[in-house]
Amino acid sequence: MARVFVYGTLKKGQPNYKHMINTAKGLAKFQGRGRTVEKYPLVIAGKYNIPYMLNIPGTGHHVTGEIYSVDEQMLQFLDEFEGCPDMYQRTLMRIQVVEWEGKGGTGEARAAADGVLECFVYSTATYPPEWVGLPYYDSYDSSGKHGLSYVLRESR
């Protein structure tokens, strides 16, 4: 099992969460909530209003999201879904655990003395330069105050 941190449309209550609970695509078990240890710019970009975490450590905000344990099949699905490695790149990032629901309560989270886990995150280093000038968010909600509703793939 691998750990994945999701911050956008794959979170609970968001438009693509259905993929995280579709066992035909693999297994994804919700473990808890967290935020990036380093700051990153989280922007909503493109004509489909897609959330992107730009891989510019030290800029932006501590991005909040959800931590999942996923099997190899789900990891492969997520790589395809996220257009990895062209649109997004899957990299290891340090995630501060904010709330833990994983097995044994906070046991696994406490295994890291400071409550920090390494998780795979789909961020991007392949973006148009003007995206750096977009507003930065610390959390994503497809129906947030930003007014930039995400366009589902089926509707494109």
Coordinates of N, CA and C in Angstrom, one line a residue:
M1 N 0.8 -1.2 0.0 CA 0.0 0.0 0.0 C 0.9 1.3 0.0
A2 N 0.4 2.2 -0.7 CA 1.1 3.5 -0.8 C 0.3 4.6 -0.2
R3 N 0.9 5.7 0.3 CA 0.1 6.8 0.8 C 0.0 7.9 -0.2
V4 N -1.2 8.4 -0.4 CA -1.5 9.5 -1.4 C -2.2 10.6 -0.6
F5 N -1.8 11.8 -0.9 CA -2.4 13.0 -0.4 C -3.2 13.7 -1.5
V6 N -4.5 13.8 -1.4 CA -5.3 14.5 -2.4 C -5.8 15.8 -1.9
Y7 N -5.8 16.8 -2.7 CA -6.1 18.2 -2.3 C -7.2 18.8 -3.2
G8 N -7.7 18.1 -4.2 CA -8.6 18.7 -5.2 C -9.9 18.0 -5.3
T9 N -10.2 17.6 -6.6 CA -11.5 17.0 -7.0 C -11.6 15.6 -6.5
L10 N -10.6 15.0 -5.9 CA -10.7 13.6 -5.5 C -11.1 13.5 -4.0
K11 N -11.1 14.6 -3.3 CA -11.5 14.6 -1.9 C -13.0 14.3 -1.7
K12 N -13.3 13.9 -0.5 CA -14.7 13.6 -0.1 C -15.6 14.9 -0.4
G13 N -16.7 14.6 -1.1 CA -17.7 15.7 -1.4 C -17.3 16.5 -2.6
Q14 N -16.2 16.1 -3.3 CA -15.8 16.8 -4.5 C -16.2 15.9 -5.8
P15 N -16.1 16.6 -7.0 CA -16.7 15.9 -8.2 C -16.1 14.6 -8.6
N16 N -14.8 14.3 -8.3 CA -14.2 13.1 -8.7 C -14.0 12.1 -7.5
Y17 N -14.5 12.3 -6.4 CA -14.4 11.4 -5.2 C -14.9 10.0 -5.6
K18 N -15.9 10.0 -6.5 CA -16.5 8.7 -6.9 C -15.4 7.7 -7.3
H19 N -14.3 8.2 -7.9 CA -13.2 7.3 -8.3 C -12.5 6.7 -7.1
M20 N -12.4 7.4 -6.0 CA -11.7 6.9 -4.8 C -12.4 5.8 -4.2
I21 N -13.7 5.7 -4.4 CA -14.5 4.7 -3.7 C -15.0 3.6 -4.7
N22 N -14.5 3.7 -5.9 CA -14.8 2.7 -7.0 C -13.8 1.5 -6.9
T23 N -14.2 0.4 -6.2 CA -13.3 -0.7 -5.9 C -12.8 -1.4 -7.2
A24 N -13.6 -1.2 -8.3 CA -13.2 -1.7 -9.6 C -11.8 -1.1 -10.1
K25 N -11.5 0.1 -9.6 CA -10.3 0.8 -9.9 C -9.2 0.5 -9.0
G26 N -9.5 -0.2 -7.9 CA -8.5 -0.5 -6.9 C -9.0 -0.1 -5.5
L27 N -8.2 -0.2 -4.5 CA -8.6 0.1 -3.1 C -8.0 1.4 -2.7
A28 N -8.8 2.3 -2.1 CA -8.3 3.5 -1.5 C -9.0 3.6 -0.1
K29 N -8.2 3.7 0.9 CA -8.8 3.7 2.3 C -8.4 5.1 2.9
F30 N -9.5 5.8 3.3 CA -9.3 7.1 3.9 C -8.5 6.9 5.2
Q31 N -7.5 7.7 5.4 CA -6.7 7.6 6.7 C -6.8 8.8 7.6
G32 N -7.0 10.0 6.9 CA -7.1 11.2 7.7 C -6.9 12.5 6.9
R33 N -6.8 13.6 7.6 CA -6.6 14.9 7.0 C -5.2 15.4 7.3
G34 N -4.7 16.2 6.4 CA -3.4 16.7 6.6 C -3.2 18.0 5.8
R35 N -2.0 18.5 5.9 CA -1.6 19.7 5.1 C -0.1 19.6 4.8
T36 N 0.3 20.2 3.7 CA 1.7 20.2 3.3 C 2.5 20.9 4.3
V37 N 3.7 20.3 4.6 CA 4.6 20.9 5.6 C 5.2 22.2 5.0
E38 N 5.5 22.1 3.7 CA 6.0 23.3 3.0 C 4.8 24.0 2.3
K39 N 5.0 25.3 2.0 CA 4.0 26.0 1.3 C 4.1 25.7 -0.2
Y40 N 2.9 25.7 -0.9 CA 2.9 25.5 -2.3 C 1.7 26.4 -2.9
P41 N 1.9 26.8 -4.1 CA 0.7 27.5 -4.7 C -0.3 26.5 -5.2
L42 N -1.5 26.7 -4.7 CA -2.6 25.9 -5.2 C -3.5 26.8 -6.1
V43 N -3.6 26.6 -7.4 CA -4.3 27.4 -8.3 C -5.4 26.7 -8.9
I44 N -6.4 27.4 -9.5 CA -7.5 26.9 -10.3 C -7.3 27.4 -11.7
A45 N -7.0 26.5 -12.6 CA -6.6 27.0 -13.9 C -7.2 26.3 -15.1
G46 N -7.0 26.9 -16.3 CA -7.5 26.3 -17.5 C -9.0 26.5 -17.7
K47 N -9.4 26.1 -18.9 CA -10.8 26.4 -19.3 C -11.8 25.4 -18.5
Y48 N -11.2 24.4 -17.9 CA -12.1 23.4 -17.1 C -12.0 23.7 -15.6
N49 N -11.3 24.7 -15.2 CA -11.2 25.1 -13.8 C -10.6 24.0 -12.9
I50 N -9.5 23.4 -13.3 CA -8.9 22.3 -12.6 C -7.9 22.8 -11.5
P51 N -8.0 22.2 -10.3 CA -7.0 22.6 -9.3 C -5.6 22.0 -9.5
Y52 N -4.6 22.8 -9.4 CA -3.3 22.4 -9.6 C -2.4 22.9 -8.5
M53 N -1.6 22.0 -7.9 CA -0.6 22.4 -6.9 C 0.7 22.5 -7.7
L54 N 1.2 23.8 -7.8 CA 2.4 24.0 -8.6 C 3.6 23.6 -7.7
N55 N 4.5 22.9 -8.3 CA 5.7 22.4 -7.6 C 6.7 23.5 -7.4
I56 N 6.3 24.5 -6.6 CA 7.2 25.6 -6.2 C 7.2 25.7 -4.7
P57 N 8.0 24.8 -4.1 CA 8.1 24.8 -2.6 C 8.5 26.1 -2.0
G58 N 7.8 26.5 -0.9 CA 8.1 27.8 -0.2 C 7.3 28.9 -0.7
T59 N 6.5 28.7 -1.7 CA 5.6 29.8 -2.2 C 4.1 29.4 -2.0
G60 N 3.3 30.3 -1.6 CA 1.8 30.0 -1.5 C 1.4 29.7 -0.1
H61 N 0.7 28.6 0.1 CA 0.1 28.3 1.4 C 0.4 26.8 1.8
H62 N 0.2 26.4 3.0 CA 0.2 25.0 3.5 C -1.2 24.5 2.9
V63 N -1.1 23.6 2.0 CA -2.3 23.1 1.3 C -2.9 22.0 2.1
T64 N -4.2 22.1 2.4 CA -4.9 21.0 3.1 C -5.5 20.0 2.2
G65 N -5.7 18.8 2.7 CA -6.3 17.7 1.9 C -6.5 16.5 2.7
E66 N -6.6 15.3 2.0 CA -6.9 14.0 2.7 C -5.8 13.0 2.3
I67 N -5.6 12.2 3.3 CA -4.5 11.1 3.2 C -5.2 9.8 3.0
Y68 N -4.8 9.0 2.0 CA -5.4 7.7 1.7 C -4.3 6.7 1.6
S69 N -4.6 5.5 1.9 CA -3.7 4.3 1.6 C -4.3 3.7 0.4
V70 N -3.5 3.5 -0.6 CA -4.0 2.9 -1.9 C -3.2 1.7 -2.3
D71 N -3.9 0.8 -3.0 CA -3.1 -0.4 -3.5 C -2.5 0.0 -4.9
E72 N -1.7 -0.9 -5.4 CA -1.0 -0.7 -6.6 C -2.0 -0.4 -7.8
Q73 N -3.1 -1.1 -7.8 CA -4.1 -0.9 -8.9 C -4.7 0.5 -8.9
M74 N -5.0 1.0 -7.7 CA -5.5 2.4 -7.5 C -4.4 3.4 -7.9
L75 N -3.2 3.1 -7.5 CA -2.1 4.0 -7.8 C -1.9 4.1 -9.3
Q76 N -2.0 3.0 -10.0 CA -1.9 3.0 -11.5 C -3.1 3.8 -12.1
F77 N -4.3 3.6 -11.5 CA -5.4 4.3 -12.0 C -5.2 5.8 -11.8
L78 N -4.8 6.2 -10.6 CA -4.5 7.7 -10.3 C -3.5 8.3 -11.2
D79 N -2.4 7.5 -11.5 CA -1.4 8.0 -12.5 C -2.0 8.3 -13.8
E80 N -2.9 7.4 -14.3 CA -3.6 7.6 -15.6 C -4.5 8.8 -15.5
F81 N -5.3 8.8 -14.4 CA -6.4 9.8 -14.2 C -5.7 11.2 -14.2
E82 N -4.6 11.3 -13.5 CA -3.9 12.6 -13.3 C -3.0 13.0 -14.5
G83 N -3.0 12.1 -15.5 CA -2.1 12.4 -16.7 C -0.6 12.5 -16.4
C84 N -0.2 11.6 -15.5 CA 1.1 11.5 -15.0 C 2.0 10.7 -16.0
P85 N 3.1 11.2 -16.5 CA 3.9 12.4 -15.9 C 3.7 13.7 -16.7
D86 N 2.8 13.8 -17.7 CA 2.8 15.0 -18.5 C 2.1 16.2 -17.8
M87 N 0.8 15.9 -17.4 CA 0.1 17.0 -16.7 C 0.5 17.2 -15.3
Y88 N 0.5 16.1 -14.5 CA 0.9 16.2 -13.1 C 2.1 15.2 -13.0
Q89 N 2.9 15.4 -12.0 CA 4.0 14.5 -11.6 C 3.7 14.0 -10.2
R90 N 3.9 12.7 -10.0 CA 3.7 12.1 -8.7 C 5.0 12.2 -7.9
T91 N 5.0 13.0 -6.9 CA 6.2 13.1 -6.1 C 5.9 12.9 -4.6
L92 N 7.0 12.6 -3.8 CA 6.8 12.4 -2.4 C 6.9 13.8 -1.7
M93 N 6.0 14.1 -0.9 CA 6.0 15.3 -0.1 C 5.7 15.0 1.3
R94 N 6.2 15.9 2.2 CA 6.0 15.7 3.6 C 4.6 16.4 4.0
I95 N 3.8 15.6 4.6 CA 2.4 16.0 5.0 C 2.3 15.9 6.5
Q96 N 1.8 17.1 7.1 CA 1.6 17.2 8.5 C 0.2 16.6 8.8
V97 N 0.1 15.6 9.6 CA -1.2 15.0 10.0 C -2.0 16.0 10.9
V98 N -3.2 16.3 10.5 CA -4.1 17.2 11.2 C -5.1 16.4 12.0
E99 N -5.6 15.3 11.4 CA -6.6 14.5 12.0 C -6.4 13.1 11.5
W100 N -6.4 12.0 12.3 CA -6.1 10.7 11.9 C -7.2 9.7 12.2
E101 N -7.7 9.0 11.2 CA -8.7 8.0 11.4 C -8.2 6.6 11.1
G102 N -6.9 6.5 10.7 CA -6.4 5.2 10.3 C -6.4 4.2 11.4
K103 N -6.1 3.0 11.1 CA -6.0 1.9 12.0 C -5.2 2.3 13.3
G104 N -5.7 1.9 14.4 CA -5.0 2.2 15.7 C -5.0 3.6 16.0
G105 N -6.1 4.3 15.6 CA -6.2 5.8 16.0 C -5.0 6.6 15.5
T106 N -4.3 7.2 16.4 CA -3.2 8.1 15.9 C -1.8 7.3 15.9
G107 N -1.9 6.0 16.2 CA -0.6 5.2 16.3 C 0.3 5.4 15.1
E108 N -0.2 5.2 13.9 CA 0.7 5.3 12.7 C 1.1 6.7 12.5
A109 N 0.3 7.6 12.8 CA 0.7 9.0 12.6 C 1.7 9.4 13.6
R110 N 1.6 8.8 14.8 CA 2.6 9.1 15.9 C 3.9 8.5 15.6
A111 N 3.9 7.4 14.7 CA 5.2 6.7 14.4 C 6.2 7.8 13.9
A112 N 5.7 8.8 13.2 CA 6.6 9.9 12.9 C 6.5 10.8 14.1
A113 N 7.7 11.0 14.7 CA 7.7 11.8 16.0 C 6.9 13.1 15.9
D114 N 7.1 13.8 14.7 CA 6.5 15.1 14.6 C 5.1 15.0 13.9
G115 N 4.5 13.8 13.7 CA 3.2 13.7 13.0 C 3.3 14.0 11.5
V116 N 4.5 13.8 11.0 CA 4.7 14.1 9.5 C 4.8 12.8 8.8
L117 N 4.1 12.6 7.7 CA 4.2 11.4 6.9 C 4.7 11.8 5.5
E118 N 5.3 10.9 4.8 CA 5.7 11.1 3.4 C 4.5 10.5 2.6
C119 N 4.0 11.3 1.7 CA 2.8 10.8 0.8 C 3.1 11.2 -0.6
F120 N 2.6 10.4 -1.5 CA 2.6 10.8 -2.9 C 1.6 11.9 -3.1
V121 N 2.0 12.9 -3.9 CA 1.2 14.0 -4.2 C 1.3 14.3 -5.7
Y122 N 0.2 14.5 -6.4 CA 0.2 14.9 -7.8 C 0.2 16.4 -7.9
S123 N 1.4 16.9 -8.1 CA 1.6 18.4 -8.3 C 2.2 18.5 -9.8
T124 N 2.4 19.8 -10.2 CA 2.9 19.9 -11.5 C 4.1 20.9 -11.6
A125 N 5.0 20.6 -12.4 CA 6.2 21.5 -12.7 C 6.0 21.9 -14.2
T126 N 5.0 21.4 -14.9 CA 4.8 21.6 -16.3 C 3.5 22.5 -16.5
Y127 N 3.6 23.8 -16.2 CA 2.5 24.6 -16.3 C 2.9 25.9 -17.0
P128 N 1.9 26.6 -17.6 CA 2.2 27.9 -18.3 C 2.7 28.9 -17.2
P129 N 3.7 29.7 -17.5 CA 4.2 30.7 -16.6 C 3.2 31.6 -16.0
E130 N 2.2 31.9 -16.7 CA 1.2 32.9 -16.2 C 0.4 32.3 -15.0
W131 N 0.4 31.0 -14.8 CA -0.3 30.4 -13.7 C 0.2 30.8 -12.3
V132 N 1.5 31.2 -12.3 CA 2.1 31.7 -11.1 C 1.4 33.0 -10.6
G133 N 0.8 33.7 -11.5 CA 0.1 35.0 -11.1 C -1.3 34.8 -10.7
L134 N -1.8 33.6 -10.8 CA -3.2 33.3 -10.4 C -3.4 33.4 -8.9
P135 N -4.6 33.5 -8.3 CA -4.8 33.5 -6.9 C -4.4 32.1 -6.3
Y136 N -3.7 32.1 -5.1 CA -3.3 30.9 -4.4 C -4.4 30.6 -3.3
Y137 N -4.7 29.3 -3.2 CA -5.6 28.9 -2.2 C -4.9 27.9 -1.2
D138 N -5.5 27.8 0.0 CA -4.9 26.8 0.9 C -5.8 25.5 1.0
S139 N -7.0 25.6 0.4 CA -7.8 24.4 0.3 C -8.7 24.6 -0.9
Y140 N -9.2 23.5 -1.4 CA -10.0 23.5 -2.6 C -11.4 23.0 -2.4
D141 N -12.4 23.7 -3.0 CA -13.7 23.2 -3.0 C -14.3 23.6 -4.3
S142 N -14.8 22.7 -5.1 CA -15.2 23.0 -6.5 C -16.4 24.0 -6.5
S143 N -17.1 24.1 -5.4 CA -18.2 25.2 -5.4 C -17.8 26.3 -4.4
G144 N -16.5 26.6 -4.3 CA -16.1 27.6 -3.3 C -16.4 29.0 -3.8
K145 N -16.1 30.0 -2.9 CA -16.3 31.4 -3.2 C -15.7 31.9 -4.5
H146 N -14.6 31.2 -5.0 CA -13.9 31.6 -6.1 C -14.8 31.7 -7.4
G147 N -15.9 30.9 -7.4 CA -16.8 30.9 -8.5 C -16.3 30.2 -9.7
L148 N -15.3 29.4 -9.6 CA -14.7 28.6 -10.7 C -15.1 27.2 -10.6
S149 N -16.3 26.9 -11.1 CA -16.8 25.5 -11.0 C -16.0 24.6 -11.9
Y150 N -15.6 23.4 -11.3 CA -14.9 22.4 -12.1 C -15.8 21.8 -13.1
V151 N -15.2 21.6 -14.3 CA -16.0 20.9 -15.4 C -15.6 19.5 -15.5
L152 N -16.5 18.6 -15.2 CA -16.3 17.1 -15.3 C -15.8 16.7 -16.6
R153 N -15.0 15.7 -16.7 CA -14.5 15.1 -18.0 C -15.6 14.8 -18.9
E154 N -16.7 14.2 -18.3 CA -17.8 13.7 -19.1 C -18.5 14.9 -19.8
S155 N -18.3 16.1 -19.3 CA -19.0 17.3 -19.8 C -18.1 18.2 -20.7
R156 N -16.9 17.7 -21.0 CA -15.9 18.5 -21.8 C -16.1 18.3 -23.3

